[in-house]
Short mmCIF file of C-alpha atoms in Angstrom, two decimals:
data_model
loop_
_atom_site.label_atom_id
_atom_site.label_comp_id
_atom_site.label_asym_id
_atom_site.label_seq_id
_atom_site.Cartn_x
_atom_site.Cartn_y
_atom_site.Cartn_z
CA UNK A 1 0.00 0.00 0.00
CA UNK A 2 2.93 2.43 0.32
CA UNK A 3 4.19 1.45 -2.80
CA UNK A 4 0.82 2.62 -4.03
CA UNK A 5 0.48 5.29 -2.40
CA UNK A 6 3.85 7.00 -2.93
CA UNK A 7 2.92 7.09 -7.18
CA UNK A 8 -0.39 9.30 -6.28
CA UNK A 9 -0.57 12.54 -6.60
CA UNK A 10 0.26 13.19 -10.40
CA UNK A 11 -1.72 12.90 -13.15
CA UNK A 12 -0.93 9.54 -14.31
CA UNK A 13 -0.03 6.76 -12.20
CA UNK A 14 3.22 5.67 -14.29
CA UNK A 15 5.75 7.28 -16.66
CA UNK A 16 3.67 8.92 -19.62
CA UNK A 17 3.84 8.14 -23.23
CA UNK A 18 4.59 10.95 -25.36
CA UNK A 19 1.05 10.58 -26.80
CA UNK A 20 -1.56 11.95 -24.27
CA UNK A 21 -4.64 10.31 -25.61
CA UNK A 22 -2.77 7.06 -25.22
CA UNK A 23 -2.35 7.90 -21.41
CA UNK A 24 -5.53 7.60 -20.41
CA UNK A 25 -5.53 4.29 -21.50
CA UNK A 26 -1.67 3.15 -20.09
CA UNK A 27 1.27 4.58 -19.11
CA UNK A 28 4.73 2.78 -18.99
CA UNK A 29 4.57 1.61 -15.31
CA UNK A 30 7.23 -0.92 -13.07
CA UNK A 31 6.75 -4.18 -13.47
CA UNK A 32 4.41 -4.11 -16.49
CA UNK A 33 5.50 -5.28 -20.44
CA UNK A 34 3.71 -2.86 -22.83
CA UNK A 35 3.78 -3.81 -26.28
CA UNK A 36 3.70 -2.30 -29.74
CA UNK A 37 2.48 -4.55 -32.81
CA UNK A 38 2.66 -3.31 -36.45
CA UNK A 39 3.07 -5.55 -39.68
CA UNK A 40 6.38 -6.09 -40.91
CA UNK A 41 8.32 -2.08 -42.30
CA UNK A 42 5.30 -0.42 -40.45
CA UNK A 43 6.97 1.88 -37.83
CA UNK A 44 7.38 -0.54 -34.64
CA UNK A 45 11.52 0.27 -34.17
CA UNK A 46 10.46 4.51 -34.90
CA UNK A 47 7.93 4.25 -32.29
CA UNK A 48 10.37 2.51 -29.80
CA UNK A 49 12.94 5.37 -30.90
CA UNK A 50 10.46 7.56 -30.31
CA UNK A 51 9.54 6.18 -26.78
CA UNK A 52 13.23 5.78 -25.60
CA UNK A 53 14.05 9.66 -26.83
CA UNK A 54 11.10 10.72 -24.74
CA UNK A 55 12.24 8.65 -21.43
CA UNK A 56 15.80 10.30 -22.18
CA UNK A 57 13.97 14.00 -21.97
CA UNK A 58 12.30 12.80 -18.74
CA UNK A 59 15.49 11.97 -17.53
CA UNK A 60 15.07 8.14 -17.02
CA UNK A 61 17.94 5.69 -17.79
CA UNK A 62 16.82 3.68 -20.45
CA UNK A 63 18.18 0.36 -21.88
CA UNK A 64 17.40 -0.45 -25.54
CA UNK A 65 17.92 -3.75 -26.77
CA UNK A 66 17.62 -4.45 -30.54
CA UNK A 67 17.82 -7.17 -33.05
CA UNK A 68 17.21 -5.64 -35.70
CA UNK A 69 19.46 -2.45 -36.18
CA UNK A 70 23.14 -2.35 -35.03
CA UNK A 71 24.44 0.56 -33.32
CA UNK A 72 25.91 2.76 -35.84
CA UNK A 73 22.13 2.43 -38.02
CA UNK A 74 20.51 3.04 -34.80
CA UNK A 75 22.71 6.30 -34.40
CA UNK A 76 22.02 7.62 -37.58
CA UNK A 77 18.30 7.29 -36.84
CA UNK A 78 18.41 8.41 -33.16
CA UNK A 79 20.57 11.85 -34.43
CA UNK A 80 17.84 12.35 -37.60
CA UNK A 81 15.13 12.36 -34.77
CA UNK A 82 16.63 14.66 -32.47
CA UNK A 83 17.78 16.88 -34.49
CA UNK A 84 14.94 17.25 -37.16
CA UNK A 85 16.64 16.37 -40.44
CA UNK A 86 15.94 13.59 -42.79
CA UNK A 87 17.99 10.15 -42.42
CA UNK A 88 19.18 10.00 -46.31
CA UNK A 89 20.71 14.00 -45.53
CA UNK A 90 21.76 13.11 -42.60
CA UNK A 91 23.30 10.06 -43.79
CA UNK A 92 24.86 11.47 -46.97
CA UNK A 93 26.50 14.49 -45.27
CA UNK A 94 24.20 17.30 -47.22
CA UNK A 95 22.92 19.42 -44.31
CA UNK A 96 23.44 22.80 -43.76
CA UNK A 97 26.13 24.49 -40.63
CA UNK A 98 23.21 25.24 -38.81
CA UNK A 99 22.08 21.44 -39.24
CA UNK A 100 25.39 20.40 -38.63
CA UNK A 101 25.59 22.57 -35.40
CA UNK A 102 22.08 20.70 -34.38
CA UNK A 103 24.07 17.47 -34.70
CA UNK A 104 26.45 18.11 -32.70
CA UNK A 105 24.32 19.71 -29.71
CA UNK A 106 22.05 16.39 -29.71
CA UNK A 107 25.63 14.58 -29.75
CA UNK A 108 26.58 16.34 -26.55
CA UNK A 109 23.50 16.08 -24.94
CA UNK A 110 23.04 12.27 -25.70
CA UNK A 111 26.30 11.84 -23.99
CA UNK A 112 24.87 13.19 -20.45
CA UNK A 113 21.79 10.84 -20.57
CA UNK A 114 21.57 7.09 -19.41
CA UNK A 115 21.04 5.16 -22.23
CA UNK A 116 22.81 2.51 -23.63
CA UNK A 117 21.78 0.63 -27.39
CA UNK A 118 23.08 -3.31 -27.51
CA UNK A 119 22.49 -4.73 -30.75
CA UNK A 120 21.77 -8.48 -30.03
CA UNK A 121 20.72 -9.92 -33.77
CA UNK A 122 19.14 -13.32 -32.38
CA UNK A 123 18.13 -12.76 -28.69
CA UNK A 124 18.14 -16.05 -25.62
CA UNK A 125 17.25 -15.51 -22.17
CA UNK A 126 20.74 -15.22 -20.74
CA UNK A 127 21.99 -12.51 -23.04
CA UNK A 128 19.03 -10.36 -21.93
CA UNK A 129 19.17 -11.19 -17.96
CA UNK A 130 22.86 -10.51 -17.94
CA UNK A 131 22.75 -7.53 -20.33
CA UNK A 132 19.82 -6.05 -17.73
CA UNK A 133 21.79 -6.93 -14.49
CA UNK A 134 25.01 -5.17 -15.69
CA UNK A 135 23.12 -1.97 -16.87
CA UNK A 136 21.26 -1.71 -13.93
CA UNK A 137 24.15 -2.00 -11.64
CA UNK A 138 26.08 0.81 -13.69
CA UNK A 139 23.49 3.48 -14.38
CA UNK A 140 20.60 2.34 -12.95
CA UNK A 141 17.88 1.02 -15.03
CA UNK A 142 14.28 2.72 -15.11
CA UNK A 143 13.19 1.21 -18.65
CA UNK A 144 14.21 -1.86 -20.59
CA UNK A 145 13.07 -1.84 -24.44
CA UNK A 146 13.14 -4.53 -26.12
CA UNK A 147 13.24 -4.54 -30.69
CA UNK A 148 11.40 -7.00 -31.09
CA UNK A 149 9.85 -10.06 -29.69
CA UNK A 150 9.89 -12.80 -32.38
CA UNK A 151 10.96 -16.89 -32.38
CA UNK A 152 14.70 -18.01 -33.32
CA UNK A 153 13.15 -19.25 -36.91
CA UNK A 154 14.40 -22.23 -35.42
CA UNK A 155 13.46 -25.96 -35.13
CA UNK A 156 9.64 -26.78 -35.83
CA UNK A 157 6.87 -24.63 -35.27
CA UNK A 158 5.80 -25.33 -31.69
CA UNK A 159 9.06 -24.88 -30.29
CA UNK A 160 9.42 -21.52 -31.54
CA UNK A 161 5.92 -20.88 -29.86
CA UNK A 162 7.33 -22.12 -26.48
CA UNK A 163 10.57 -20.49 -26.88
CA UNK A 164 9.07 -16.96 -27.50
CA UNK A 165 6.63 -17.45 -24.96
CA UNK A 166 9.48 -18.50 -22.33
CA UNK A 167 11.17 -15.61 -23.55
CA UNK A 168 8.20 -12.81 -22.71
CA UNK A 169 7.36 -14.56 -19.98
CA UNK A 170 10.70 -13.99 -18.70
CA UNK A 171 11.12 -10.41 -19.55
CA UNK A 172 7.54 -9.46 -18.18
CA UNK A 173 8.21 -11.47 -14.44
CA UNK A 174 12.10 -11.51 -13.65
CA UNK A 175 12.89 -8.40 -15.39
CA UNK A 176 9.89 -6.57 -14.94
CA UNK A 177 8.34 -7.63 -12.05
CA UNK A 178 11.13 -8.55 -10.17
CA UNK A 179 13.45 -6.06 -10.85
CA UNK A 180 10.55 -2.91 -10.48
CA UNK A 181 11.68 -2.28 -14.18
CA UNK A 182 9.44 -0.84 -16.79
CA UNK A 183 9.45 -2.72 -20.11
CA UNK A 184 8.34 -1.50 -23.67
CA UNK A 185 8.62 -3.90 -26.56
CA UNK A 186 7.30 -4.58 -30.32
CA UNK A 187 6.17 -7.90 -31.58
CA UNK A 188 4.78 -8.70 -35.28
CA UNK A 189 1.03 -8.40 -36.08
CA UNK A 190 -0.76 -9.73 -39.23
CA UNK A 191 -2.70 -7.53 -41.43
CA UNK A 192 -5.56 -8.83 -39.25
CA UNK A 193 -4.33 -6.89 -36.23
CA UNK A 194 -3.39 -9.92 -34.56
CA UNK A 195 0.13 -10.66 -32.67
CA UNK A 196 1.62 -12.68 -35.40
CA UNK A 197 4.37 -14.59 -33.58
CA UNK A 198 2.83 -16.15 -30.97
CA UNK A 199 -0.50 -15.84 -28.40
CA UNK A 200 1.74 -15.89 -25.41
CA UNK A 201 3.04 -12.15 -26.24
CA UNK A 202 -0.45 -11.30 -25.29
CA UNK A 203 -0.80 -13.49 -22.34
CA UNK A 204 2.34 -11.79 -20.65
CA UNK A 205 2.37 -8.74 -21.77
CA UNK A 206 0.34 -6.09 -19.59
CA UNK A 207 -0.68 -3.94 -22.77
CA UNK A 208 -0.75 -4.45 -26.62
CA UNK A 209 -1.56 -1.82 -29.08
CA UNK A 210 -1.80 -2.11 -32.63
CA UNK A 211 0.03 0.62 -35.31
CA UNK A 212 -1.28 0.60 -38.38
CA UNK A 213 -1.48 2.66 -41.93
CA UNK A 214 -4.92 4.76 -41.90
CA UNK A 215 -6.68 3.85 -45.08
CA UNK A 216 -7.51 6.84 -47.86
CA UNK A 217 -11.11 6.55 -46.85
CA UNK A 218 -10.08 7.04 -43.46
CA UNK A 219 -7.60 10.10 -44.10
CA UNK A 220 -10.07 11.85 -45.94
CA UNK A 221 -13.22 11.08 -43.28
CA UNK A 222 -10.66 12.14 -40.33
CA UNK A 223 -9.43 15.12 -42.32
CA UNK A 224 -5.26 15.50 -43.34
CA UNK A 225 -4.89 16.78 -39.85
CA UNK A 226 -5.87 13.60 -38.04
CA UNK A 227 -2.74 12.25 -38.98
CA UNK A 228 -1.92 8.75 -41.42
CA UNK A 229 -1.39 6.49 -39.08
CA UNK A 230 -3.71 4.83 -36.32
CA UNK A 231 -2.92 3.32 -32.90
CA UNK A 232 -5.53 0.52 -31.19
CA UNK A 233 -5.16 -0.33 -27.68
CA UNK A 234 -6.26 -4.17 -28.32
CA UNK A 235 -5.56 -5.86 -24.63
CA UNK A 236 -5.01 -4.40 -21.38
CA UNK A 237 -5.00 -5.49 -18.26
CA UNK A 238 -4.29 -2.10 -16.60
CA UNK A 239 -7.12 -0.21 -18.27
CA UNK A 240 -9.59 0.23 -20.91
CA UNK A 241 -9.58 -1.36 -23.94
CA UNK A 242 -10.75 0.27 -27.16
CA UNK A 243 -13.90 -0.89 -29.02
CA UNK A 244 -14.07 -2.63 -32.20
CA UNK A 245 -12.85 0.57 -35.23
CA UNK A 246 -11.54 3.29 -32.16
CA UNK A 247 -8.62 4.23 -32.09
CA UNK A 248 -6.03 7.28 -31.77
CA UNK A 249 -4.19 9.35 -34.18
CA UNK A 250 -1.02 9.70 -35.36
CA UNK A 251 1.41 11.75 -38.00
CA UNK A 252 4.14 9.82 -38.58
CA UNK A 253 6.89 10.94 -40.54
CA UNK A 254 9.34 7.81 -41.77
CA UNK A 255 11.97 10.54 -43.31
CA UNK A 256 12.70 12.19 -39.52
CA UNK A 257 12.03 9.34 -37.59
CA UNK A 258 8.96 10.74 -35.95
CA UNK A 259 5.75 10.24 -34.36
CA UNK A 260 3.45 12.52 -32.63
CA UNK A 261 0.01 12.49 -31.97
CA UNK A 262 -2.44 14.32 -34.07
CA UNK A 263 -5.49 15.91 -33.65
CA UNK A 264 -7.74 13.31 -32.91
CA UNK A 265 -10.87 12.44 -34.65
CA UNK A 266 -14.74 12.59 -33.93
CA UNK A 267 -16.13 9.48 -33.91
CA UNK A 268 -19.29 8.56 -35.95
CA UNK A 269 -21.80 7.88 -33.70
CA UNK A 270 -25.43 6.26 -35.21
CA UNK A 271 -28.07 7.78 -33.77
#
């Protein structure tokens, strides 16, 4: 009860989200696994960049542990974001002084955060445990993010399935829960809007939402300022969960690395 008590008072009961409409559904808390699912090239390592850059500016010490990007990709990326100029420029060297100048202030100030990027291409239990215990005794450790959940690809089917779900099951309870460490991960989803992988993401994780492309009927019934993508809130266990064609708004833009929410639509209500 005095763990409860002592995270009342604010307006959310965890860490926010960068996205306030998404808030009132979850926040990133300690000892809960929330999840983002998008079909494959959709967005799901930009939103975790996203998420991890906005921990940083809250001043949290953030581990991010990735299998798909190594660290000099993820840098490139990470420096695009921050400093507002698009990955091929900033990649190719054709940016301005002033853009250049940017760089190097988000260089310097990415130096005084906690955060540490480990590029793990095919993740096992052990790697992550260790990887989490050795952070967390250096810097501390408020948030663990994980790119992404998915099976070795190896041996049949249904040990896959029982490796994965070993392997969230792991990160949600001894990382998470033991540890008091908030975790954020991605996981694949069909173009169903279903976890793709395996069932047991959702049965560990806390919270799953859903990114996906707004359709052209849907831009132009929203309006261009509702944003192109949309984000469903699909399972939760610490909140509401959104009924069947709700969901919240986003502009994302692939050539800065960015998300932010948009203004959000009106709902069609039948009378």
């Amino acid at each position: 009860w005095e763990q409860i008590k002592s995270s009342q008072g604010g307006a959310y009961s965890g860490i926010p989200f960068k996205f306030p409409t998404l808030n009132e559904y979850a926040t990133i808390e300690p000892g809960e696994l929330f999840v983002f699912a998008a079909e494959a090239k959709q967005g799901k390592s930009m939103m975790l960049l996203n998420c991890a850059v906005d921990l940083l500016q809250r001043d949290k010490s953030v581990l991010y542990i990735d299998s798909e990007l190594n660290t000099k990709l993820f840098t490139k990326r990470l420096l695009a974001h921050l400093a507002g100029i698009e990955f091929k420029r900033l990649g190719t060297g054709k940016y301005t002084p002033e853009e250049a100048k940017r760089i190097d202030e988000c260089r310097a100030w990415l130096k005084q955060r906690k955060f540490t990027h480990i590029y793990i291409p095919m993740f096992d239990q052990q790697s992550i445990y260790t990887a989490v215990k050795k952070v967390k005794h250096t810097q501390g450790l408020d948030v663990l993010i994980v790119d992404y959940f998915k099976g070795s690809g190896e041996g049949d089917a249904f040990n896959s399935y029982q490796e994965l779900g070993r392997f969230v099951d792991m990160v949600k309870n001894q990382i998470c829960g033991e540890m008091q460490i908030c975790g954020i991960g991605a996981a694949q989803a069909t173009t169903a809007g279903k976890v793709a992988d395996s069932a047991k993401i959702g049965r560990n994780a806390s919270t799953i939402a859903i990114i996906q492309d707004k359709t052209p009927e849907e831009i132009e019934a929203d309006g261009p300022d509702c944003g192109n993508k949309k984000l469903r809130v699909v399972l939760n266990r610490n909140g509401m969960q959104m009924a069947p064609g709700e969901y919240i708004d986003l502009f994302f833009d692939g050539n800065r690395i960015l998300y932010q929410e948009a203004r959000q639509h009106m709902p069609i209500t039948p009378f």
